[in-house]
XYZ file of C-alpha atoms in Angstrom:
618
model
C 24.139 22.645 -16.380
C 26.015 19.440 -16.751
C 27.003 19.933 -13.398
C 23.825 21.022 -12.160
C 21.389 18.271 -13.260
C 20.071 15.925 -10.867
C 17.773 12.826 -12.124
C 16.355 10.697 -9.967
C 16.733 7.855 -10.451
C 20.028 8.374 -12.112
C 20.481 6.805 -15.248
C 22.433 4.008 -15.461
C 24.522 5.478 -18.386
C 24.476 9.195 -19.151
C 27.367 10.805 -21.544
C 27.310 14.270 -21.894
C 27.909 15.704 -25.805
C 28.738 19.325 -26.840
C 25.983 21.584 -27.189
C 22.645 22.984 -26.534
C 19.233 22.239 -28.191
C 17.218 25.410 -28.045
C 13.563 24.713 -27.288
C 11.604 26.647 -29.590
C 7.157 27.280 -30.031
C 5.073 25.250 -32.892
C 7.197 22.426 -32.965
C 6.105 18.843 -33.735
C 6.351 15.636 -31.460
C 6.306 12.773 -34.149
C 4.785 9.090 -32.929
C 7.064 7.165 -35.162
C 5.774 3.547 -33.668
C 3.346 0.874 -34.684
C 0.487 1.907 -32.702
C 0.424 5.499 -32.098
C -2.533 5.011 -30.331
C -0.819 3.706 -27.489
C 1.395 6.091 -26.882
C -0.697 8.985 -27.046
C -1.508 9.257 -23.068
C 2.369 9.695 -22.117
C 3.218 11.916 -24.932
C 0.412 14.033 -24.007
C 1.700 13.737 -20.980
C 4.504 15.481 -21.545
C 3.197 17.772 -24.333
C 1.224 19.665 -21.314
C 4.254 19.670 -18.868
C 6.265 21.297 -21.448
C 2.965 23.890 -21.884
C 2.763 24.374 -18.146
C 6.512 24.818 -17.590
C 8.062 26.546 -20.762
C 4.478 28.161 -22.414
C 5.666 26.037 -25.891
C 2.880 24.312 -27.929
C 4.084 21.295 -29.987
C 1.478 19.372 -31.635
C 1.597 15.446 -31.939
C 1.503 13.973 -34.985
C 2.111 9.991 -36.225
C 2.803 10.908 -40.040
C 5.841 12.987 -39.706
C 7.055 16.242 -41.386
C 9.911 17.918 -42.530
C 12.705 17.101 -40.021
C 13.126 21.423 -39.193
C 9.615 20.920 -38.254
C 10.193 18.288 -35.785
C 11.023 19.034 -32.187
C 10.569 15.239 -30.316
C 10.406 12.201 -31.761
C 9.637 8.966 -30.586
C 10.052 5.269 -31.766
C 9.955 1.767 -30.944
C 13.391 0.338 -30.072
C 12.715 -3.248 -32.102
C 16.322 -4.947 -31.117
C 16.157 -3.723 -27.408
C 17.613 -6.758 -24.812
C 15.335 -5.199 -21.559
C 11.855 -4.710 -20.816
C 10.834 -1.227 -19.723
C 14.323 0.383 -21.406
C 14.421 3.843 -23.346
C 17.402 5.650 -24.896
C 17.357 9.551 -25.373
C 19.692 11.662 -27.448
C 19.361 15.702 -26.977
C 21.507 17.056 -30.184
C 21.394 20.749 -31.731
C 18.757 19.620 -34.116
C 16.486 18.123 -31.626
C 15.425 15.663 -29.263
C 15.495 11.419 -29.986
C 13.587 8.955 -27.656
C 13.414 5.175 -28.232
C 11.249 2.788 -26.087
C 11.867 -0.974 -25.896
C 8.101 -0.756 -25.230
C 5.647 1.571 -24.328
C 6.553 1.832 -20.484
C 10.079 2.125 -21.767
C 8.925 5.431 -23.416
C 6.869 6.811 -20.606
C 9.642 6.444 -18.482
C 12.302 8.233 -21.087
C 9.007 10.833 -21.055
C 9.769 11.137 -17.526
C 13.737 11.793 -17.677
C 12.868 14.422 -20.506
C 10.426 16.247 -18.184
C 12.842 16.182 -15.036
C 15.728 17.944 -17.515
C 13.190 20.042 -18.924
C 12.459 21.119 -15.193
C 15.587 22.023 -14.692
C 17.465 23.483 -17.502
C 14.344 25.341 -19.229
C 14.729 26.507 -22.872
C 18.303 25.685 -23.437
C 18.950 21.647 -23.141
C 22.108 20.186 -22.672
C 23.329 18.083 -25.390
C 23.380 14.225 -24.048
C 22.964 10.900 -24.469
C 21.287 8.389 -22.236
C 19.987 4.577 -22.340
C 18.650 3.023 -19.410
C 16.400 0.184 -18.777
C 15.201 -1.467 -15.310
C 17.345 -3.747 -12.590
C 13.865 -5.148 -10.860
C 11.007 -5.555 -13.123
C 8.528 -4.627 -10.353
C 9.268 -1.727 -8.665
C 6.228 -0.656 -6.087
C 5.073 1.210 -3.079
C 2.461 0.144 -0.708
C 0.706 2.675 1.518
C -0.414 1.898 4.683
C -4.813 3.431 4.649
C -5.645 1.008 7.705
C -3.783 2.821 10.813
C -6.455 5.767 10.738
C -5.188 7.335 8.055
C -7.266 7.070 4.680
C -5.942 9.592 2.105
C -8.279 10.726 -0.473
C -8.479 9.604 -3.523
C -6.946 12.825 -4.734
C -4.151 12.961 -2.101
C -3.414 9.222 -3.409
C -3.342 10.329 -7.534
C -0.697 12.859 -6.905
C 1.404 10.161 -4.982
C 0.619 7.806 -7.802
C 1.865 10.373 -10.651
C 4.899 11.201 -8.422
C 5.979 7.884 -8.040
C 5.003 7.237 -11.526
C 7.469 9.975 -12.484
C 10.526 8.038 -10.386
C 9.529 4.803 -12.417
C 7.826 2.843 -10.245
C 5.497 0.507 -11.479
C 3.398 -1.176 -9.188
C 1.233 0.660 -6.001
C -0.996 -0.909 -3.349
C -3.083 0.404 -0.524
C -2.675 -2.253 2.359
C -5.768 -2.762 3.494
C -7.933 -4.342 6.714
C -11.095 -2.497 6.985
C -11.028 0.055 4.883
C -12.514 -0.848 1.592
C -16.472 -0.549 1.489
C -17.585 -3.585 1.934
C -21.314 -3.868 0.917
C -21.977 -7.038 3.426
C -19.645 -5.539 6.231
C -20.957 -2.043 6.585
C -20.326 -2.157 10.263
C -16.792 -2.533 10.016
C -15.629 0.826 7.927
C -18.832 2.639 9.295
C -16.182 5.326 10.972
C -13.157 4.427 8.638
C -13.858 6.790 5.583
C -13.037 3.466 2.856
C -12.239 3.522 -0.234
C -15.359 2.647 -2.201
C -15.409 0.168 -5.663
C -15.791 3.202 -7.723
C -13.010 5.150 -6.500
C -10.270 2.105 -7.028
C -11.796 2.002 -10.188
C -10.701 5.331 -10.817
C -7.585 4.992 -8.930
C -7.187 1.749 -11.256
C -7.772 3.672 -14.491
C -5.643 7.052 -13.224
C -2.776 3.814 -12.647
C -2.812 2.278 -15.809
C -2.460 5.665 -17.281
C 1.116 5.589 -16.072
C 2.304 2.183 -16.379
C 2.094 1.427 -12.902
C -0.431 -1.675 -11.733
C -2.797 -0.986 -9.254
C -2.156 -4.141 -6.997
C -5.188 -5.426 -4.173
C -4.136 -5.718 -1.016
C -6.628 -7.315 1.795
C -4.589 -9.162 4.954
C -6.772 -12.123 5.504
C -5.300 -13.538 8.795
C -3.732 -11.661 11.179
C -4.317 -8.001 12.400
C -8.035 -8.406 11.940
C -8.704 -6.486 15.245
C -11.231 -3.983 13.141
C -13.155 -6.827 12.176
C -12.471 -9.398 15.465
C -13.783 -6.618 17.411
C -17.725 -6.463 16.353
C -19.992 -9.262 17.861
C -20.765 -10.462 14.287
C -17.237 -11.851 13.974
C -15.951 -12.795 17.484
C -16.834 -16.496 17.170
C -13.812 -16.518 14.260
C -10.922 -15.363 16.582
C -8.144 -17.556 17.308
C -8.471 -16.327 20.960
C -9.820 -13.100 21.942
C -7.341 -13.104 25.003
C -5.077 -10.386 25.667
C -1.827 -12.018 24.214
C 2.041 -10.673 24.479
C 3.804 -8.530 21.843
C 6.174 -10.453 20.497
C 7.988 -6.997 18.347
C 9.442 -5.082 21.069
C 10.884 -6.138 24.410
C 8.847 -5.093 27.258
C 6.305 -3.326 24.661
C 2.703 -3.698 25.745
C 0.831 -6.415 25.132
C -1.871 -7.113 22.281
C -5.355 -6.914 24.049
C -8.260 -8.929 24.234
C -10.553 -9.005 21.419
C -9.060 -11.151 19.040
C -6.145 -10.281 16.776
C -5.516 -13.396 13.922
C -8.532 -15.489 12.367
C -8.578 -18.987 13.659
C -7.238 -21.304 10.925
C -9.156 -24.494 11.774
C -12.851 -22.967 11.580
C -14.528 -22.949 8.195
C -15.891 -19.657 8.776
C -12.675 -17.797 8.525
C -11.967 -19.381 4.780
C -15.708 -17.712 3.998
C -15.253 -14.715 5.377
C -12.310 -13.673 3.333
C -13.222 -15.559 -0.100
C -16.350 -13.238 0.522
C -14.067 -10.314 0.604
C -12.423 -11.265 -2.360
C -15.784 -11.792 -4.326
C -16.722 -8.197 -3.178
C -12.625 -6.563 -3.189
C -11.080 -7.838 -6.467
C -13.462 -7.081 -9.693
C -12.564 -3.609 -9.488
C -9.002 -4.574 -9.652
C -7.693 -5.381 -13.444
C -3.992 -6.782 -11.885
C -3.792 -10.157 -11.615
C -1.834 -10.108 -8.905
C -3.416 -10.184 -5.318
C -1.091 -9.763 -1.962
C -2.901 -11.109 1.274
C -1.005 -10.022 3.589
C -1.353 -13.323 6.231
C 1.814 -11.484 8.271
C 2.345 -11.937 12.057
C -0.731 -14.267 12.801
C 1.010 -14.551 16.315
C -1.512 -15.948 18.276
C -1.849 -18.876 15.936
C -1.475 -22.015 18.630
C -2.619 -20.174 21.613
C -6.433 -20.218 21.745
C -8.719 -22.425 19.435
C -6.225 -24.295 16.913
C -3.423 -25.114 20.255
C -3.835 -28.641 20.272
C -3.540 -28.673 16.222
C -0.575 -26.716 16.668
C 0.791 -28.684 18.963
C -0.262 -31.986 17.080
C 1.136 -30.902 13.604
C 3.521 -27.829 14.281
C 2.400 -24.126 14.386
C 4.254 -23.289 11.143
C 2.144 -26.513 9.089
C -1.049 -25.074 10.774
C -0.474 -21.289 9.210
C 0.706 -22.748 5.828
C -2.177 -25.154 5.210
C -4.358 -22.070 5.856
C -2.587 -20.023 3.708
C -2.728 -22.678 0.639
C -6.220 -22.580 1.079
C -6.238 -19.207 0.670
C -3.998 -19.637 -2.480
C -6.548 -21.978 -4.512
C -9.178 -19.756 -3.772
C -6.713 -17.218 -5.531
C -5.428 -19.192 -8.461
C -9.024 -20.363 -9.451
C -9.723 -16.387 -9.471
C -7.268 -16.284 -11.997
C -4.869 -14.192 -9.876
C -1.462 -14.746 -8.576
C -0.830 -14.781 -5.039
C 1.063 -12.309 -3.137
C 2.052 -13.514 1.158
C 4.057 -11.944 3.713
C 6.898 -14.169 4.256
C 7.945 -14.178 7.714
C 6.155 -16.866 8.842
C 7.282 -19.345 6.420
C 10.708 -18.189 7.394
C 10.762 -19.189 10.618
C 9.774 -22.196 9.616
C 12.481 -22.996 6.810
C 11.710 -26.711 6.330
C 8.395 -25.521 4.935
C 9.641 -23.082 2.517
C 9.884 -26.513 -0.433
C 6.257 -26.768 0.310
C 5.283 -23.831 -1.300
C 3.877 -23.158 -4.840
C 5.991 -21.792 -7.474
C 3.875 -19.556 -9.029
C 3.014 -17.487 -5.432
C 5.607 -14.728 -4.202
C 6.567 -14.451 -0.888
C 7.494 -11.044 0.159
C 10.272 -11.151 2.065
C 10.154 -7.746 4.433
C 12.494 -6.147 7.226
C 12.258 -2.824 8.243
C 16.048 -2.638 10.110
C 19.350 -1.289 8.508
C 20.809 -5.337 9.555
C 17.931 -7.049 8.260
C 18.850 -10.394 6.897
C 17.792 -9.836 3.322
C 20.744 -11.987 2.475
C 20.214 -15.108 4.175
C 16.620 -14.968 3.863
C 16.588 -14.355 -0.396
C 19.353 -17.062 -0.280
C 16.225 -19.578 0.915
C 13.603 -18.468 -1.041
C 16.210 -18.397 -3.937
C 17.155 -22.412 -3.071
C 13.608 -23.356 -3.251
C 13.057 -21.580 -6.487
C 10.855 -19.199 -4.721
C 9.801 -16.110 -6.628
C 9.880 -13.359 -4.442
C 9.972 -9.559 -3.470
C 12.496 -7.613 -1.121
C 10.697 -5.481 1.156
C 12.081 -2.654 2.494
C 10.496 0.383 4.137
C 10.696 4.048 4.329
C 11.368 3.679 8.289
C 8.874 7.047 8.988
C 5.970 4.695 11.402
C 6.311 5.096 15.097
C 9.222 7.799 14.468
C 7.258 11.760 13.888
C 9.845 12.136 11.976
C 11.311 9.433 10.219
C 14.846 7.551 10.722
C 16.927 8.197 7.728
C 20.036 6.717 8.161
C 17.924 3.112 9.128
C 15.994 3.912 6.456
C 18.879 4.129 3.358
C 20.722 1.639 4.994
C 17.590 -1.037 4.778
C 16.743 0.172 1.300
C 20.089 -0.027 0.433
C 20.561 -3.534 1.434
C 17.117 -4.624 0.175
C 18.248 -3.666 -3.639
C 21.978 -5.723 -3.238
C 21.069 -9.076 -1.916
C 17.507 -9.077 -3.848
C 19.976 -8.562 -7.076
C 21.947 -11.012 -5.392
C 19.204 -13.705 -4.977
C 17.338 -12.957 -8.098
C 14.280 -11.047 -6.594
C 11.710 -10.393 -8.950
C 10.653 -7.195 -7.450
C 10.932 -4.714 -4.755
C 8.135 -3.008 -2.588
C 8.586 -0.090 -0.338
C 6.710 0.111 2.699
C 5.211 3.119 4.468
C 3.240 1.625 7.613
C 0.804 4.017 9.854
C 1.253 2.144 12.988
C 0.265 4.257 16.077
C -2.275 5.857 15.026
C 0.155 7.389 11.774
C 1.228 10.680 12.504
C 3.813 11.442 10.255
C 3.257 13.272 7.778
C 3.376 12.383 4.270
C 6.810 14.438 3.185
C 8.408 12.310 5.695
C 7.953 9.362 3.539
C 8.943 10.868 0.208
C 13.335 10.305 1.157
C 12.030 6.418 1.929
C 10.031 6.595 -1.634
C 12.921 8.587 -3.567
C 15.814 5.968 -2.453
C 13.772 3.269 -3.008
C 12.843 4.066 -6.422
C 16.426 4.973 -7.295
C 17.507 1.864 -5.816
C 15.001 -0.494 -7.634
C 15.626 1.294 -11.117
C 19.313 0.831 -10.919
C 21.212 0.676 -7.775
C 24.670 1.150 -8.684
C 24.032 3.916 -10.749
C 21.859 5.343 -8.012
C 24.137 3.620 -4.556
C 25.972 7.114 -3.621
C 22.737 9.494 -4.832
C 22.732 13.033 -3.046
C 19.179 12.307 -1.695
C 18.571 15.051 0.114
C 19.165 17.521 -3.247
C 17.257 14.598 -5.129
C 14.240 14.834 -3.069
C 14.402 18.805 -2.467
C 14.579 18.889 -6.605
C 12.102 16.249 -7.161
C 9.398 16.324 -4.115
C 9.532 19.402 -2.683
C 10.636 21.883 -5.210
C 13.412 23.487 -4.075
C 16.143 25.583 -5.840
C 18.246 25.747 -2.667
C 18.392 22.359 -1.669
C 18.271 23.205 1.732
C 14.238 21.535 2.239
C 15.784 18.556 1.083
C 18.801 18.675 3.940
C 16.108 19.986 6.418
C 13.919 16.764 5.731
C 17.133 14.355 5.620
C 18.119 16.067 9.115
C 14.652 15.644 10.599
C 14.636 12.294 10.288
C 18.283 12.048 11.729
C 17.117 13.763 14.839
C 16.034 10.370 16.501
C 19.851 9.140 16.603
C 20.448 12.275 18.463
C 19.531 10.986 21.620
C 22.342 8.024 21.375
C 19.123 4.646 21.692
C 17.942 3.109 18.540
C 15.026 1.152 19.036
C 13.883 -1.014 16.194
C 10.837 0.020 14.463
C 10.736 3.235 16.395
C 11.981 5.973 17.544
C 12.500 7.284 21.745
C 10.762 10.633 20.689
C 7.605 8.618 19.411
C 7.673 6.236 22.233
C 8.262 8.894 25.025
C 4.911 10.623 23.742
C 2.531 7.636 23.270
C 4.375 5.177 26.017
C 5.177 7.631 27.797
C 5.574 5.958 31.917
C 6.533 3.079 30.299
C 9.239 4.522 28.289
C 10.471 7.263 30.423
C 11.269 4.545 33.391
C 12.797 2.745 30.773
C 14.823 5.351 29.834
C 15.544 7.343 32.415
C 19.401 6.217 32.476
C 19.816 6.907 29.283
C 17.743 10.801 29.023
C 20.461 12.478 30.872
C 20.113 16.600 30.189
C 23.410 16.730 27.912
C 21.255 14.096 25.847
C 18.072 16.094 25.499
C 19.909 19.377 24.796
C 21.484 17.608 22.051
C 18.668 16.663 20.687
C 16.616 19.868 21.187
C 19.882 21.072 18.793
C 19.623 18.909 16.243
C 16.159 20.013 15.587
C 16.655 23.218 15.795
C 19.446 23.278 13.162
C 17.081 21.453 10.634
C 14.359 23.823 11.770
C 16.816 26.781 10.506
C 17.536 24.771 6.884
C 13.486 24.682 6.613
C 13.211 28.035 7.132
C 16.083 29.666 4.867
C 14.687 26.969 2.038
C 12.840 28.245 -0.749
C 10.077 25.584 -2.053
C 7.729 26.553 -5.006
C 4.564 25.171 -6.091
C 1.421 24.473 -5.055
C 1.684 22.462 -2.038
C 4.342 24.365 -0.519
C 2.947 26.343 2.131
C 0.900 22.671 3.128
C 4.200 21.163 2.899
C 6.306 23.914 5.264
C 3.348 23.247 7.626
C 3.385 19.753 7.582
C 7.379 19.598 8.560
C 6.721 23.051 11.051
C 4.631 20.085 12.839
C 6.936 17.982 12.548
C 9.760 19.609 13.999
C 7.657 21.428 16.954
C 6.178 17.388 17.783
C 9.945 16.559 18.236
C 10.793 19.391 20.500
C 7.561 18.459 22.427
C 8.930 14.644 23.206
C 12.253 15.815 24.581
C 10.370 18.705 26.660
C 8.080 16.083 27.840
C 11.174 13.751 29.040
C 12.166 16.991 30.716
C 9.163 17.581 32.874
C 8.658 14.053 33.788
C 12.202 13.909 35.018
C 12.152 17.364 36.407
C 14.806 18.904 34.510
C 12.860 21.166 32.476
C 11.993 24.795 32.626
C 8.012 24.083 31.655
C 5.232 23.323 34.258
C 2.708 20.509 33.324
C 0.069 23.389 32.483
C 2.079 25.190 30.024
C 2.793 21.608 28.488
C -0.601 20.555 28.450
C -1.443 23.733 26.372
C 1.583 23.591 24.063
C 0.291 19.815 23.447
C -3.079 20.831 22.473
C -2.076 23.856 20.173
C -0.282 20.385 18.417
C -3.122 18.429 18.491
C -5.528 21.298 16.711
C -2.554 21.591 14.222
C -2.379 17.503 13.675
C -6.299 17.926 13.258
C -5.841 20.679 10.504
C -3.030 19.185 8.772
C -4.725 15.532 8.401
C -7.877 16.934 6.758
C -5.374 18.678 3.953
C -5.288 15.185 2.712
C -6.840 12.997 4.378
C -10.503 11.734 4.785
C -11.871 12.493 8.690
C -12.682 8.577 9.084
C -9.756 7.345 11.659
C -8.945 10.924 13.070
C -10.656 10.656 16.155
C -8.255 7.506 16.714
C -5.324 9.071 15.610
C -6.065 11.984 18.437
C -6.367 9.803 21.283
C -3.227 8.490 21.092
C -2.047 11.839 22.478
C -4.201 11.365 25.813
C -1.214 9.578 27.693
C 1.204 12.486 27.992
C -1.948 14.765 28.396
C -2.153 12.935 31.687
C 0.789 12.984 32.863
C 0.727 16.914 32.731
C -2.844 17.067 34.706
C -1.938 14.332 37.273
């Protein structure tokens, strides 16, 4: 077993000790802490994981028993040096937890329940302690690209992630909270109403992990640009170029960033806070205010031009950070703006944090910490899971960004670490593509050297999808591999995702580059993880939605590199028999999305498939 067990994260110090404790019925789980109260919710907790899994009943009790009775118990660590830290022993007579505070305990809770998982009656003697490297370690979940989860799909990410030890989750958000004075805006979104993040909030709490808001309050306000009743606050509602990709199409009219000069834009978004954040109990608040790129090219130009585009988006931003602090809430801003502007960085409060994100294996995490850190600039790393704009992920970019996101935010003394998962293009992958991106992240946050050379592919088959073999885990690592197959790495994306929804575009593009050897490669790689799905063995409930889900996957990959085929005639398919293949997908996208996801957005999400439909009835 010693040989066997997989945590995740790993434990930052973990010595094995001779023995087995034998896990036996009508045992006790003593609170030995100050306020048993508190504690309650985790131990129960794990009280009904060890029903579920092992059919043992151990009552909880805070005045202790004879120690023979005893089968857990649990104290408060008083002299522990870190927040969040837990030690547990396993001996022959039973099982030992300490918490340096009551997270600390929930999280030794959740290294008990992930042995218990694996070794069953008989647990191996050991000894563990273990404590944080960031002390905010979150996710944030992209519900404004179409897809809204429900509120159910979103509690079993919550207790999954909860269960890796990260504490902090936000839903990044545009349009798709209800709004009471904006119903026009999420009318077709499916939101989130107040009384679902209340629940979400309470469901959060539960499991140490802080339920953050989330509203961007600048830029990408197309949803809300868009309707006539907001027009007159656009910076310009002219078609304007993409600055993220070269030769990638341009943003069209309708108005994309809020203009920073008019008044109107500072009361529209305080308005959304009076309506967003009382159902919030975090005092933390991140608004966005990333990529306002037409800022100096419609309404606030000559300002711009007058006083310096970067001064502009800062003294709109600072607005929007008063408003904030007299809230009683701490400010939360995407920091790439302020980082192409570097001489502004000293202007900047000290009691905001910037996030500083990057999304590429080479992103400068280094030299951009190292400026924040100078200015004495609290602030996140901000890695992401690298599955947006790929179908299947890109895992290699993906570990190596994470990877480099934990070092040089140790490095620079980040106070935290938040894992993206964006929905761009309408979001069509599927959420078990995200859960390698969630797994190394969480690893990497908790403790990164323990966790720098983790097997993540047997972490993630263990811990996500459940299975014995390993081999869903490799078949989901290899899946999102596929997209260096073809021998192009675009950033942010992947040729297979860009062939289907760019597809003349792309395909001229790379034409040079999609010789046959190249596809047939590729075709290969995905067949070989399509074999490792289907020889793995994955248990539990969602595993027949999950074996869909990457099924889909894999068959949307083979359906890129047939469609680079066809369009440059070296494939055996007519346009007909693609145009029903792509359909069959599109009824299986359909099916898939309602498992867990509200319809609001779908509709959006579909017609993103309508430009390689045409090229196979042209």
């Amino acid at each position: 077993m010693t040989d066997s067990l997989c945590l995740l994260p790993a434990p930052r110090q973990l010595i094995w000790t001779e023995g087995v404790y034998p896990l036996a019925d009508q045992r006790l789980i003593w609170l030995d802490v100050p306020n048993p109260a508190a504690w309650r919710g985790a131990v129960a907790r794990w009280q009904k994981r060890l029903q579920a899994l092992l059919g043992l009943n151990w009552e909880i009790t805070a005045s202790g028993a004879a120690p023979d009775q005893i089968g857990l118990e649990v104290r408060l660590a008083t002299h522990a040096r870190h927040a969040e830290a837990y030690e547990l022993a396993i001996t022959p007579a039973g099982i030992y937890l300490s918490g340096a505070d009551e997270a600390g305990g929930f999280y030794g809770l959740c290294t008990l329940t992930q042995i218990l998982e694996q070794a069953g009656r008989q647990l191996p003697c050991l000894r563990i302690s273990d404590w944080p490297d960031f002390p905010a370690r979150g996710v944030m979940l992209d519900i404004s690209r179409d897809k809204v989860p429900t509120l159910e799909t979103v509690c079993a990410l919550v207790d999954r992630l909860a269960g890796w030890k990260i504490n902090q989750f936000q839903l990044y958000t545009e349009h798709t909270f209800a709004y009471r004075r904006h119903p026009e805006v999420w009318a077709e979104a499916s939101p989130f109403t107040g009384q679902e993040i209340l629940e979400l909030d309470a469901f959060c709490r539960e499991r140490h992990v802080e339920l953050v808001p989330n509203q961007n309050s600048f830029g990408h306000m197309t949803r809300w640009l868009k309707h006539p009743r907001y027009q007159a606050l656009a910076e310009t509602l002219d078609e304007i170029a993409t600055p993220w990709w070269p030769n990638s199409p341009r943003i069209p009219a309708g108005g994309f960033s809020l203009c920073p000069l008019d008044p109107g834009s500072l009361a529209l978004v305080t308005g959304l806070y009076d309506e967003l954040l009382p159902h919030f109990s975090s005092r933390l608040f991140n608004i966005g205010c990333d990529e306002a790129v037409d800022v100096g090219l419609g309404r606030s130009q000559s300002e711009c031009a007058q006083r310096g585009q970067g001064r502009v988006y800062l003294d709109f931003v600072l607005s929007l950070y008063r408003d904030v602090r007299a809230r009683g809430r701490r400010l939360q801003f995407w920091g790439e703006s302020i980082i192409n502007h570097p001489e502004l960085i000293p202007d900047l409060p000290r009691d905001l944090i910037a996030l500083e994100w990057g999304y590429e294996a080479n992103h400068p995490f280094d030299a951009h910490g190292a400026q924040f850190a100078a200015a004495g600039i609290p602030f996140y790393v901000c890695p992401g899971t690298s599955s947006w704009c790929s179908i299947a992920g890109r895992t290699d970019n993906a570990l190596g960004n994470l990877r480099s996101a934990a070092e040089n935010g140790l490095k620079h003394g980040a106070v935290g670490y938040l894992i993206a998962d964006w929905g761009d293009g309408g979001h069509w992958q599927v959420l078990p593509v995200s859960y390698l991106g969630y797994a190394a992240g969480a690893a990497y946050a908790w403790a990164f050297e323990a966790n720098r050379s983790l097997d993540l592919a047997r972490a993630v088959g263990i811990h996500a999808l459940h299975d014995v073999t390993g081999r869903a885990g490799e078949a989901l690592y290899a899946l999102g591999n596929v997209y260096r197959a073809i021998g192009f790495e675009p950033d942010n994306a992947s040729v297979l995702w860009q062939l289907i929804q760019q597809t003349q575009t792309r395909v001229r593009e790379y034409a040079a580059l999609l010789q046959p050897e190249v596809l047939s490669r590729t075709m290969e790689a995905i067949d070989a993880a399509g074999q490792l799905l289907a020889s793995a063995e994955m248990s539990g409930p969602e595993a027949d939605l999950i074996r869909r889900e990457l099924d889909q996957t894999a068959q949307l990959l083979r359906h890129a590199v047939r469609l680079a085929q066809f369009m440059l005639g070296t494939g055996e398919r007519r346009g007909p028999e693609l145009d029903l293949e792509l359909q069959e997908i599109i009824t299986v996208h359909e099916q898939l999305w309602l498992a867990r996801n509200r319809p609001g957005g779908l509709k959006d999400s579909v017609a993103r498939f309508e430009v390689a439909l045409q090229v196979y009835r042209a």
